[in-house]
mmCIF file of C-alpha atoms in Angstrom:
data_model
loop_
_atom_site.group_PDB
_atom_site.id
_atom_site.type_symbol
_atom_site.label_atom_id
_atom_site.label_comp_id
_atom_site.label_asym_id
_atom_site.label_seq_id
_atom_site.Cartn_x
_atom_site.Cartn_y
_atom_site.Cartn_z
ATOM 1 C CA MET G 1 40.796 2.959 -26.961
ATOM 2 C CA TRP G 2 37.708 1.265 -25.542
ATOM 3 C CA LYS G 3 38.494 1.722 -21.884
ATOM 4 C CA PRO G 4 35.466 1.811 -19.541
ATOM 5 C CA VAL G 5 34.296 5.227 -18.356
ATOM 6 C CA HIS G 6 34.106 5.548 -14.558
ATOM 7 C CA LEU G 7 31.604 8.180 -13.510
ATOM 8 C CA PHE G 8 32.415 7.711 -9.834
ATOM 9 C CA VAL G 9 35.647 6.562 -8.222
ATOM 10 C CA PHE G 10 35.413 5.131 -4.710
ATOM 11 C CA LYS G 11 38.456 4.630 -2.494
ATOM 12 C CA LYS G 12 36.680 1.676 -0.808
ATOM 13 C CA LYS G 13 37.736 2.570 2.698
ATOM 14 C CA PHE G 14 34.382 3.291 4.323
ATOM 15 C CA ASP G 15 33.964 1.669 7.730
ATOM 16 C CA PHE G 16 30.236 0.912 7.431
ATOM 17 C CA LEU G 17 29.936 -1.487 10.337
ATOM 18 C CA ARG G 18 31.489 1.011 12.702
ATOM 19 C CA TRP G 19 27.954 2.419 12.977
ATOM 20 C CA ARG G 20 26.176 -0.925 13.280
ATOM 21 C CA LYS G 21 25.117 -0.462 16.924
ATOM 22 C CA PRO G 22 23.563 3.018 16.466
ATOM 23 C CA ALA G 23 21.932 1.779 13.252
ATOM 24 C CA LEU G 24 20.414 -1.249 14.987
ATOM 25 C CA VAL G 25 19.142 0.891 17.876
ATOM 26 C CA LEU G 26 17.609 3.422 15.491
ATOM 27 C CA SER G 27 16.037 0.711 13.344
ATOM 28 C CA THR G 28 14.590 -1.029 16.390
ATOM 29 C CA LEU G 29 12.979 2.201 17.589
ATOM 30 C CA VAL G 30 11.565 2.946 14.139
ATOM 31 C CA ASN G 31 10.154 -0.576 13.850
ATOM 32 C CA VAL G 32 8.550 -0.397 17.288
ATOM 33 C CA VAL G 33 6.920 2.941 16.405
ATOM 34 C CA ALA G 34 5.739 1.520 13.061
ATOM 35 C CA ILE G 35 4.178 -1.538 14.731
ATOM 36 C CA LEU G 36 2.439 0.624 17.339
ATOM 37 C CA ALA G 37 1.134 2.901 14.574
ATOM 38 C CA VAL G 38 -0.262 -0.041 12.620
ATOM 39 C CA VAL G 39 -1.913 -1.523 15.735
ATOM 40 C CA PHE G 40 -3.337 1.631 17.343
ATOM 41 C CA VAL G 41 -3.830 3.994 14.376
ATOM 42 C CA GLY G 42 -4.361 1.468 11.617
ATOM 43 C CA LEU G 43 -3.866 1.442 7.888
ATOM 44 C CA ASN G 44 -6.088 3.563 5.670
ATOM 45 C CA PHE G 45 -7.648 0.647 3.813
ATOM 46 C CA GLY G 46 -8.952 1.377 0.332
ATOM 47 C CA ILE G 47 -11.918 0.073 -1.605
ATOM 48 C CA ASP G 48 -10.271 -3.282 -2.279
ATOM 49 C CA PHE G 49 -10.301 -4.159 1.428
ATOM 50 C CA LYS G 50 -13.216 -2.124 2.830
ATOM 51 C CA GLY G 51 -15.656 -2.907 0.047
ATOM 52 C CA GLY G 52 -17.543 -0.365 -2.020
ATOM 53 C CA ILE G 53 -19.223 0.250 -5.350
ATOM 54 C CA ALA G 54 -17.999 -0.444 -8.869
ATOM 55 C CA LEU G 55 -19.666 1.287 -11.833
ATOM 56 C CA GLN G 56 -18.873 0.583 -15.469
ATOM 57 C CA VAL G 57 -19.529 3.694 -17.550
ATOM 58 C CA ARG G 58 -18.944 4.583 -21.180
ATOM 59 C CA ALA G 59 -18.617 8.014 -22.792
ATOM 60 C CA LYS G 60 -21.475 8.850 -25.119
ATOM 61 C CA GLN G 61 -19.067 10.595 -27.485
ATOM 62 C CA GLY G 62 -15.309 10.280 -27.937
ATOM 63 C CA VAL G 63 -12.951 8.964 -25.257
ATOM 64 C CA ALA G 64 -13.409 9.168 -21.521
ATOM 65 C CA GLN G 65 -11.864 12.214 -19.828
ATOM 66 C CA LEU G 66 -10.496 10.697 -16.629
ATOM 67 C CA ASP G 67 -9.373 13.935 -14.979
ATOM 68 C CA ALA G 68 -12.709 15.691 -15.481
ATOM 69 C CA LEU G 69 -14.625 12.561 -14.464
ATOM 70 C CA ARG G 70 -12.527 12.148 -11.310
ATOM 71 C CA ALA G 71 -13.134 15.782 -10.340
ATOM 72 C CA THR G 72 -16.886 15.442 -10.892
ATOM 73 C CA VAL G 73 -17.347 12.213 -8.952
ATOM 74 C CA GLY G 74 -14.837 13.198 -6.262
ATOM 75 C CA GLY G 75 -16.849 16.347 -5.533
ATOM 76 C CA LEU G 76 -20.045 14.447 -4.682
ATOM 77 C CA GLY G 77 -19.031 13.733 -1.089
ATOM 78 C CA VAL G 78 -19.102 9.946 -1.485
ATOM 79 C CA GLY G 79 -15.605 9.380 -0.095
ATOM 80 C CA GLU G 80 -12.638 7.811 -1.838
ATOM 81 C CA VAL G 81 -12.955 7.467 -5.611
ATOM 82 C CA SER G 82 -10.653 5.653 -8.022
ATOM 83 C CA LEU G 83 -10.897 5.441 -11.812
ATOM 84 C CA GLN G 84 -9.255 3.229 -14.378
ATOM 85 C CA GLU G 85 -9.728 2.569 -18.065
ATOM 86 C CA PHE G 86 -11.885 -0.473 -18.681
ATOM 87 C CA GLY G 87 -11.360 -2.094 -22.053
ATOM 88 C CA GLU G 88 -11.736 0.516 -24.782
ATOM 89 C CA ALA G 89 -10.728 4.159 -24.352
ATOM 90 C CA SER G 90 -14.335 5.307 -23.924
ATOM 91 C CA SER G 91 -15.038 2.937 -21.005
ATOM 92 C CA VAL G 92 -14.112 3.611 -17.374
ATOM 93 C CA LEU G 93 -14.453 1.632 -14.172
ATOM 94 C CA ILE G 94 -15.397 3.920 -11.284
ATOM 95 C CA ARG G 95 -14.831 2.545 -7.794
ATOM 96 C CA ILE G 96 -16.267 4.275 -4.736
ATOM 97 C CA GLN G 97 -15.574 3.376 -1.137
ATOM 98 C CA ARG G 98 -18.230 1.631 0.920
ATOM 99 C CA GLN G 99 -20.727 4.103 2.375
ATOM 100 C CA GLU G 100 -21.043 4.306 6.150
ATOM 101 C CA GLY G 101 -24.655 5.448 6.374
ATOM 102 C CA ASP G 102 -23.786 8.775 8.004
ATOM 103 C CA ALA G 103 -25.498 12.163 7.822
ATOM 104 C CA GLN G 104 -23.633 12.988 4.598
ATOM 105 C CA CYS G 105 -25.349 10.033 2.951
ATOM 106 C CA VAL G 106 -28.771 11.343 4.015
ATOM 107 C CA ALA G 107 -27.869 14.774 2.630
ATOM 108 C CA GLY G 108 -26.995 13.061 -0.647
ATOM 109 C CA ALA G 109 -30.391 11.342 -0.626
ATOM 110 C CA GLN G 110 -32.030 14.748 -0.295
ATOM 111 C CA ARG G 111 -30.168 16.005 -3.363
ATOM 112 C CA VAL G 112 -31.270 12.951 -5.331
ATOM 113 C CA MET G 113 -34.907 13.460 -4.244
ATOM 114 C CA GLN G 114 -34.859 17.114 -5.246
ATOM 115 C CA LYS G 115 -33.475 16.235 -8.663
ATOM 116 C CA ARG G 116 -35.723 13.243 -9.354
ATOM 117 C CA ALA G 117 -38.934 14.191 -7.529
ATOM 118 C CA GLY G 118 -38.823 17.997 -7.568
ATOM 119 C CA ALA G 119 -37.805 20.856 -5.309
ATOM 120 C CA GLY G 120 -38.991 21.061 -1.730
ATOM 121 C CA TRP G 121 -38.006 17.580 -0.628
ATOM 122 C CA GLN G 122 -36.115 17.265 2.650
ATOM 123 C CA ALA G 123 -34.361 14.325 4.309
ATOM 124 C CA LYS G 124 -32.747 14.117 7.723
ATOM 125 C CA PRO G 125 -31.397 11.289 9.886
ATOM 126 C CA GLY G 126 -33.371 10.012 12.858
ATOM 127 C CA PRO G 127 -32.136 9.704 16.468
ATOM 128 C CA ALA G 128 -28.493 8.790 17.013
ATOM 129 C CA GLY G 129 -27.812 5.065 17.139
ATOM 130 C CA THR G 130 -30.639 4.213 14.750
ATOM 131 C CA GLY G 131 -30.804 3.900 10.992
ATOM 132 C CA ASP G 132 -34.030 5.893 10.736
ATOM 133 C CA VAL G 133 -34.476 8.513 8.025
ATOM 134 C CA GLU G 134 -37.231 11.139 7.969
ATOM 135 C CA PHE G 135 -38.486 12.432 4.616
ATOM 136 C CA THR G 136 -40.564 15.585 4.137
ATOM 137 C CA SER G 137 -42.436 16.155 0.874
ATOM 138 C CA PRO G 138 -43.695 19.490 -0.503
ATOM 139 C CA THR G 139 -47.219 17.989 -0.789
ATOM 140 C CA ALA G 140 -49.140 15.448 1.246
ATOM 141 C CA LEU G 141 -48.877 11.846 0.004
ATOM 142 C CA ASP G 142 -50.660 8.601 0.803
ATOM 143 C CA GLY G 143 -48.920 5.244 1.335
ATOM 144 C CA ALA G 144 -48.627 4.428 -2.366
ATOM 145 C CA GLY G 145 -47.239 7.892 -3.077
ATOM 146 C CA TRP G 146 -44.602 7.493 -0.389
ATOM 147 C CA ARG G 147 -43.589 4.072 -1.722
ATOM 148 C CA ASP G 148 -43.063 5.572 -5.167
ATOM 149 C CA ALA G 149 -41.221 8.620 -3.801
ATOM 150 C CA VAL G 150 -38.650 6.787 -1.693
ATOM 151 C CA SER G 151 -38.005 4.290 -4.499
ATOM 152 C CA ARG G 152 -36.424 7.211 -6.389
ATOM 153 C CA VAL G 153 -33.515 7.036 -3.947
ATOM 154 C CA GLY G 154 -33.242 3.250 -4.127
ATOM 155 C CA LEU G 155 -35.179 2.598 -0.919
ATOM 156 C CA THR G 156 -37.578 -0.355 -0.895
ATOM 157 C CA VAL G 157 -40.066 -0.261 1.978
ATOM 158 C CA ILE G 158 -42.576 -2.699 3.374
ATOM 159 C CA GLU G 159 -46.160 -1.926 4.369
ATOM 160 C CA ARG G 160 -45.487 -1.326 8.055
ATOM 161 C CA GLN G 161 -42.879 1.344 7.230
ATOM 162 C CA LEU G 162 -45.365 3.483 5.300
ATOM 163 C CA PRO G 163 -47.218 6.308 7.073
ATOM 164 C CA ARG G 164 -50.938 5.978 7.786
ATOM 165 C CA GLY G 165 -53.238 8.249 5.869
ATOM 166 C CA THR G 166 -52.098 11.280 3.898
ATOM 167 C CA THR G 167 -49.168 13.222 5.334
ATOM 168 C CA ASN G 168 -46.180 15.401 4.424
ATOM 169 C CA THR G 169 -43.741 13.467 6.609
ATOM 170 C CA ALA G 170 -42.658 9.838 6.536
ATOM 171 C CA LYS G 171 -40.261 8.289 9.016
ATOM 172 C CA ILE G 172 -38.666 5.150 7.565
ATOM 173 C CA ASP G 173 -37.215 2.967 10.320
ATOM 174 C CA MET G 174 -34.065 0.979 9.464
ATOM 175 C CA THR G 175 -31.213 -0.597 11.351
ATOM 176 C CA PRO G 176 -27.802 1.097 10.967
ATOM 177 C CA GLU G 177 -26.695 -1.825 8.768
ATOM 178 C CA GLN G 178 -29.748 -1.449 6.530
ATOM 179 C CA ARG G 179 -29.146 2.270 6.162
ATOM 180 C CA ALA G 180 -25.506 1.642 5.230
ATOM 181 C CA GLU G 181 -26.667 -0.765 2.512
ATOM 182 C CA TRP G 182 -29.223 1.760 1.287
ATOM 183 C CA CYS G 183 -26.554 4.451 1.158
ATOM 184 C CA GLN G 184 -24.752 2.345 -1.454
ATOM 185 C CA GLN G 185 -27.745 2.909 -3.747
ATOM 186 C CA VAL G 186 -27.811 6.620 -2.916
ATOM 187 C CA ALA G 187 -24.161 6.952 -3.960
ATOM 188 C CA ILE G 188 -24.866 5.162 -7.254
ATOM 189 C CA LYS G 189 -27.744 7.516 -8.027
ATOM 190 C CA LEU G 190 -25.650 10.566 -7.127
ATOM 191 C CA VAL G 191 -23.012 9.462 -9.631
ATOM 192 C CA GLU G 192 -25.637 8.705 -12.277
ATOM 193 C CA ASP G 193 -27.182 12.167 -11.930
ATOM 194 C CA ALA G 194 -23.776 13.888 -12.016
ATOM 195 C CA ILE G 195 -22.394 12.202 -15.165
ATOM 196 C CA SER G 196 -25.535 11.235 -17.114
ATOM 197 C CA ALA G 197 -25.085 14.088 -19.602
ATOM 198 C CA ASN G 198 -21.820 12.664 -20.954
ATOM 199 C CA TYR G 199 -21.714 9.025 -19.807
ATOM 200 C CA GLU G 200 -24.031 6.052 -19.751
ATOM 201 C CA ILE G 201 -24.002 3.484 -16.937
ATOM 202 C CA ARG G 202 -23.229 0.038 -18.307
ATOM 203 C CA GLY G 203 -23.346 -1.872 -15.024
ATOM 204 C CA THR G 204 -23.058 -1.520 -11.265
ATOM 205 C CA GLU G 205 -21.767 -3.853 -8.593
ATOM 206 C CA SER G 206 -21.632 -3.537 -4.815
ATOM 207 C CA VAL G 207 -18.565 -5.058 -3.164
ATOM 208 C CA GLY G 208 -19.313 -6.086 0.404
ATOM 209 C CA PRO G 209 -16.899 -6.075 3.353
ATOM 210 C CA LYS G 210 -16.760 -9.891 3.282
ATOM 211 C CA ILE G 211 -14.951 -9.798 -0.064
ATOM 212 C CA GLY G 212 -12.600 -7.191 1.340
ATOM 213 C CA ASP G 213 -11.819 -9.469 4.292
ATOM 214 C CA GLU G 214 -11.066 -12.339 1.912
ATOM 215 C CA LEU G 215 -8.749 -10.117 -0.121
ATOM 216 C CA MET G 216 -6.998 -9.004 3.062
ATOM 217 C CA GLN G 217 -6.436 -12.598 4.169
ATOM 218 C CA SER G 218 -5.135 -13.517 0.714
ATOM 219 C CA GLY G 219 -2.812 -10.509 0.770
ATOM 220 C CA ILE G 220 -1.400 -11.420 4.182
ATOM 221 C CA TRP G 221 -0.761 -14.994 3.074
ATOM 222 C CA ALA G 222 0.879 -13.695 -0.113
ATOM 223 C CA VAL G 223 3.317 -11.569 1.937
ATOM 224 C CA ILE G 224 4.089 -14.449 4.320
ATOM 225 C CA ALA G 225 4.568 -16.948 1.481
ATOM 226 C CA THR G 226 6.820 -14.558 -0.439
ATOM 227 C CA MET G 227 9.036 -13.828 2.539
ATOM 228 C CA ALA G 228 9.211 -17.503 3.521
ATOM 229 C CA ALA G 229 10.210 -18.545 -0.001
ATOM 230 C CA ILE G 230 12.940 -15.897 -0.134
ATOM 231 C CA VAL G 231 14.355 -16.901 3.247
ATOM 232 C CA VAL G 232 14.365 -20.590 2.298
ATOM 233 C CA TYR G 233 16.202 -19.740 -0.924
ATOM 234 C CA VAL G 234 18.877 -17.686 0.876
ATOM 235 C CA TRP G 235 19.187 -20.320 3.616
ATOM 236 C CA PHE G 236 19.665 -23.068 1.026
ATOM 237 C CA ARG G 237 22.206 -21.084 -0.970
ATOM 238 C CA TYR G 238 24.269 -19.840 1.970
ATOM 239 C CA GLU G 239 24.805 -20.671 5.625
ATOM 240 C CA TRP G 240 21.847 -20.335 7.998
ATOM 241 C CA GLN G 241 23.172 -17.020 9.325
ATOM 242 C CA PHE G 242 22.649 -15.473 5.882
ATOM 243 C CA GLY G 243 19.022 -16.619 5.836
ATOM 244 C CA VAL G 244 18.320 -15.151 9.259
ATOM 245 C CA GLY G 245 20.089 -11.894 8.362
ATOM 246 C CA ALA G 246 18.079 -11.596 5.150
ATOM 247 C CA LEU G 247 14.840 -12.265 7.049
ATOM 248 C CA ILE G 248 15.613 -9.591 9.655
ATOM 249 C CA ALA G 249 16.405 -7.019 6.948
ATOM 250 C CA MET G 250 13.290 -7.902 4.965
ATOM 251 C CA LEU G 251 11.017 -7.693 8.012
ATOM 252 C CA HIS G 252 12.600 -4.341 8.838
ATOM 253 C CA ASP G 253 11.793 -3.013 5.362
ATOM 254 C CA VAL G 254 8.207 -4.325 5.292
ATOM 255 C CA ILE G 255 7.369 -3.035 8.780
ATOM 256 C CA THR G 256 8.801 0.441 8.175
ATOM 257 C CA THR G 257 7.001 0.641 4.827
ATOM 258 C CA LEU G 258 3.698 -0.151 6.548
ATOM 259 C CA GLY G 259 4.579 2.532 9.100
ATOM 260 C CA VAL G 260 4.983 5.082 6.299
ATOM 261 C CA PHE G 261 1.521 4.185 4.983
ATOM 262 C CA VAL G 262 0.064 4.779 8.450
ATOM 263 C CA VAL G 263 1.918 8.028 9.184
ATOM 264 C CA LEU G 264 1.039 9.557 5.806
ATOM 265 C CA GLN G 265 -2.422 7.906 5.802
ATOM 266 C CA LEU G 266 -1.883 6.708 2.261
ATOM 267 C CA ASP G 267 -4.578 4.621 0.638
ATOM 268 C CA PHE G 268 -3.736 0.955 1.287
ATOM 269 C CA SER G 269 -5.197 -1.053 -1.582
ATOM 270 C CA LEU G 270 -4.081 -4.045 -3.631
ATOM 271 C CA THR G 271 -1.730 -1.695 -5.470
ATOM 272 C CA ALA G 272 -0.117 -0.685 -2.161
ATOM 273 C CA LEU G 273 0.164 -4.353 -1.202
ATOM 274 C CA ALA G 274 2.001 -4.935 -4.482
ATOM 275 C CA ALA G 275 4.389 -2.140 -3.456
ATOM 276 C CA VAL G 276 5.103 -3.897 -0.149
ATOM 277 C CA LEU G 277 5.894 -7.153 -1.973
ATOM 278 C CA THR G 278 8.085 -5.266 -4.443
ATOM 279 C CA VAL G 279 9.976 -3.615 -1.585
ATOM 280 C CA ALA G 280 10.642 -7.047 -0.075
ATOM 281 C CA GLY G 281 11.946 -8.296 -3.433
ATOM 282 C CA TYR G 282 14.122 -5.224 -3.996
ATOM 283 C CA SER G 283 15.592 -5.502 -0.503
ATOM 284 C CA ILE G 284 16.535 -9.141 -0.868
ATOM 285 C CA ASN G 285 18.003 -8.548 -4.321
ATOM 286 C CA ASP G 286 20.449 -5.968 -2.985
ATOM 287 C CA THR G 287 21.195 -8.124 0.059
ATOM 288 C CA VAL G 288 21.992 -11.209 -2.046
ATOM 289 C CA VAL G 289 24.495 -9.248 -4.153
ATOM 290 C CA ILE G 290 26.377 -8.243 -1.002
ATOM 291 C CA PHE G 291 26.128 -11.753 0.431
ATOM 292 C CA ASP G 292 27.620 -13.181 -2.759
ATOM 293 C CA ARG G 293 30.643 -10.935 -2.361
ATOM 294 C CA VAL G 294 30.907 -11.841 1.339
ATOM 295 C CA ARG G 295 30.987 -15.535 0.478
ATOM 296 C CA GLU G 296 33.656 -14.988 -2.199
ATOM 297 C CA ASN G 297 35.816 -12.990 0.187
ATOM 298 C CA MET G 298 35.458 -15.591 2.929
ATOM 299 C CA ARG G 299 37.129 -18.085 0.604
ATOM 300 C CA ARG G 300 39.766 -15.597 -0.509
ATOM 301 C CA TYR G 301 40.744 -14.083 2.833
ATOM 302 C CA LYS G 302 40.533 -16.916 5.322
ATOM 303 C CA LYS G 303 42.305 -15.055 8.147
ATOM 304 C CA LEU G 304 40.562 -11.717 7.760
ATOM 305 C CA GLY G 305 38.326 -10.720 10.670
ATOM 306 C CA LEU G 306 34.590 -10.845 10.025
ATOM 307 C CA VAL G 307 33.951 -7.114 10.491
ATOM 308 C CA GLU G 308 36.834 -6.214 8.174
ATOM 309 C CA LEU G 309 35.656 -8.803 5.646
ATOM 310 C CA LEU G 310 32.117 -7.413 5.668
ATOM 311 C CA ASN G 311 33.396 -3.849 5.277
ATOM 312 C CA LEU G 312 35.563 -4.954 2.356
ATOM 313 C CA SER G 313 32.581 -6.645 0.689
ATOM 314 C CA LEU G 314 30.354 -3.605 1.212
ATOM 315 C CA ASN G 315 32.950 -1.297 -0.308
ATOM 316 C CA GLU G 316 33.469 -3.581 -3.284
ATOM 317 C CA THR G 317 29.722 -3.627 -4.043
ATOM 318 C CA LEU G 318 29.121 0.032 -3.147
ATOM 319 C CA SER G 319 29.235 1.366 -6.708
ATOM 320 C CA ARG G 320 26.740 -1.261 -7.870
ATOM 321 C CA THR G 321 24.461 -0.552 -4.899
ATOM 322 C CA LEU G 322 24.430 3.200 -5.449
ATOM 323 C CA MET G 323 23.949 2.982 -9.202
ATOM 324 C CA THR G 324 21.078 0.512 -8.883
ATOM 325 C CA SER G 325 19.294 2.329 -6.085
ATOM 326 C CA GLY G 326 19.888 5.695 -7.760
ATOM 327 C CA THR G 327 18.409 4.524 -11.048
ATOM 328 C CA VAL G 328 15.343 3.023 -9.375
ATOM 329 C CA PHE G 329 14.955 6.122 -7.193
ATOM 330 C CA VAL G 330 14.826 8.414 -10.230
ATOM 331 C CA ALA G 331 12.312 6.168 -12.014
ATOM 332 C CA VAL G 332 10.030 5.896 -8.976
ATOM 333 C CA GLY G 333 10.448 9.618 -8.262
ATOM 334 C CA ALA G 334 9.019 10.326 -11.711
ATOM 335 C CA LEU G 335 5.998 8.183 -10.807
ATOM 336 C CA VAL G 336 5.493 10.170 -7.598
ATOM 337 C CA LEU G 337 5.552 13.468 -9.483
ATOM 338 C CA PHE G 338 3.706 12.524 -12.647
ATOM 339 C CA GLY G 339 1.971 9.186 -12.001
ATOM 340 C CA GLY G 340 -1.263 10.743 -10.750
ATOM 341 C CA PRO G 341 -3.476 9.777 -7.807
ATOM 342 C CA VAL G 342 -3.991 6.185 -8.956
ATOM 343 C CA LEU G 343 -0.292 5.323 -8.543
ATOM 344 C CA TYR G 344 0.513 7.739 -5.720
ATOM 345 C CA SER G 345 0.365 5.243 -2.842
ATOM 346 C CA PHE G 346 2.334 2.670 -4.814
ATOM 347 C CA SER G 347 4.963 5.242 -5.801
ATOM 348 C CA ILE G 348 5.468 6.603 -2.275
ATOM 349 C CA GLY G 349 5.765 3.071 -0.905
ATOM 350 C CA MET G 350 8.317 2.151 -3.561
ATOM 351 C CA LEU G 351 10.290 5.372 -3.060
ATOM 352 C CA TRP G 352 10.610 4.641 0.633
ATOM 353 C CA GLY G 353 11.404 1.014 -0.163
ATOM 354 C CA VAL G 354 14.389 1.972 -2.326
ATOM 355 C CA ILE G 355 15.861 4.044 0.502
ATOM 356 C CA VAL G 356 15.210 1.626 3.349
ATOM 357 C CA GLY G 357 16.086 -1.429 1.239
ATOM 358 C CA THR G 358 19.535 -0.031 0.470
ATOM 359 C CA TYR G 359 20.043 0.942 4.112
ATOM 360 C CA SER G 360 18.983 -2.437 5.512
ATOM 361 C CA SER G 361 21.211 -4.398 3.126
ATOM 362 C CA MET G 362 24.251 -2.551 4.433
ATOM 363 C CA TRP G 363 23.541 -1.964 8.121
ATOM 364 C CA ILE G 364 20.933 -4.539 9.104
ATOM 365 C CA ALA G 365 21.654 -7.692 7.101
ATOM 366 C CA CYS G 366 25.447 -7.412 7.406
ATOM 367 C CA ALA G 367 25.321 -6.354 11.058
ATOM 368 C CA ALA G 368 23.179 -9.412 11.768
ATOM 369 C CA LEU G 369 26.004 -11.609 10.444
ATOM 370 C CA VAL G 370 28.327 -10.142 13.060
ATOM 371 C CA TYR G 371 25.992 -10.853 15.977
ATOM 372 C CA LEU G 372 25.075 -14.286 14.633
ATOM 373 C CA LYS G 373 28.820 -15.118 14.642
ATOM 374 C CA LEU G 374 29.151 -16.176 11.030
ATOM 375 C CA ARG G 375 32.040 -18.690 10.780
ATOM 376 C CA PRO G 376 33.453 -17.934 14.268
ATOM 377 C CA ASP G 377 36.383 -20.272 13.639
ATOM 378 C CA GLN G 378 37.628 -17.819 11.011
ATOM 379 C CA LEU G 379 37.547 -14.729 13.225
ATOM 380 C CA ARG G 380 40.918 -13.172 13.891
ATOM 381 C CA PRO G 381 42.050 -13.295 17.530
ATOM 382 C CA ALA G 382 41.972 -9.959 19.287
ATOM 383 C CA ASN G 383 45.772 -9.751 19.655
ATOM 384 C CA GLU G 384 46.524 -10.612 16.029
ATOM 385 C CA GLU G 385 47.416 -7.847 13.598
ATOM 386 C CA PRO G 386 45.022 -7.270 10.685
ATOM 387 C CA VAL G 387 45.943 -8.994 7.446
ATOM 388 C CA LYS G 388 46.118 -6.655 4.528
ATOM 389 C CA ALA G 389 43.640 -7.770 1.904
ATOM 390 C CA LYS G 390 44.342 -7.540 -1.771
ATOM 391 C CA ALA G 391 41.479 -6.082 -3.740
#
């Protein structure tokens, strides 16, 4: 009465490893392209790694409207913007990418001046290769007037930078690095002016590139430590060939996932790094299940050739592999469609990871066992007839 319901019935006769050579060639080419893309094109690093600005804001009334707030701040021309709830529902943490000090920043400074000091103000960048900025006021100002005017855009000047006498134009000389730092303040004031009607600024913080470099180093060490721990575990549990095969498959998955981030120019932040680590974990989980069955079958069928034994193990675990990967694929697919921009990079990375992790467990990890000559003493001689295995 209580017999199990089988949604899918597999005949378990697929010759997976028949395609191991084309699969290895294809995977090698894809990995080479991915590495070249990472080296010569580069990842699209997000705020976490490049540095930027963090603003804590709170809605003056009701809860924070993230979609409307994201559209408002994203339309200011300050680059990448990410939002997340911060504590209570009315509080939001706004993160803006580090400003580069380009002409768009100077145009933003002009908008701030016109809003805070009145119409007629102009700002334009100085000669290329310098950080100079030239301000033009609607009325002539003396040195004290210019100091007060430029302070409205977060610019602190020293005496030698102020114009002599009374004039309509002031050229403030800065290095490119100084202008980039000043542009951080311009971006903060642009956001303040845009959202001040509905939100109050609770605090601001500028994240420098040094912190981003430290996070990048920590992230790299986290990936290396994770992969090393997994390989040691597999090596300890099985023969050394299993550990090497698992490492090759895991490296394949991580490298191709990074390649996807480069090709699609997805934002690579700490969330994306978490996706890479999750892909590595998912890949090894599927690989270990297959390896377990391989080890069981090696004890059961001592005279069965290695390729036939691996094919048998893959077929026996095929239903589990497809059901697991299919379930995860549907769940991650929902995140891609409905998760919003905050989770988009993570979701795309995970979606690719499910596909490539399943592929590598079957055609990379198992194929590696063939070329590493797992238990060569148990391989069937070429002239011996295959032994029929009992399922």
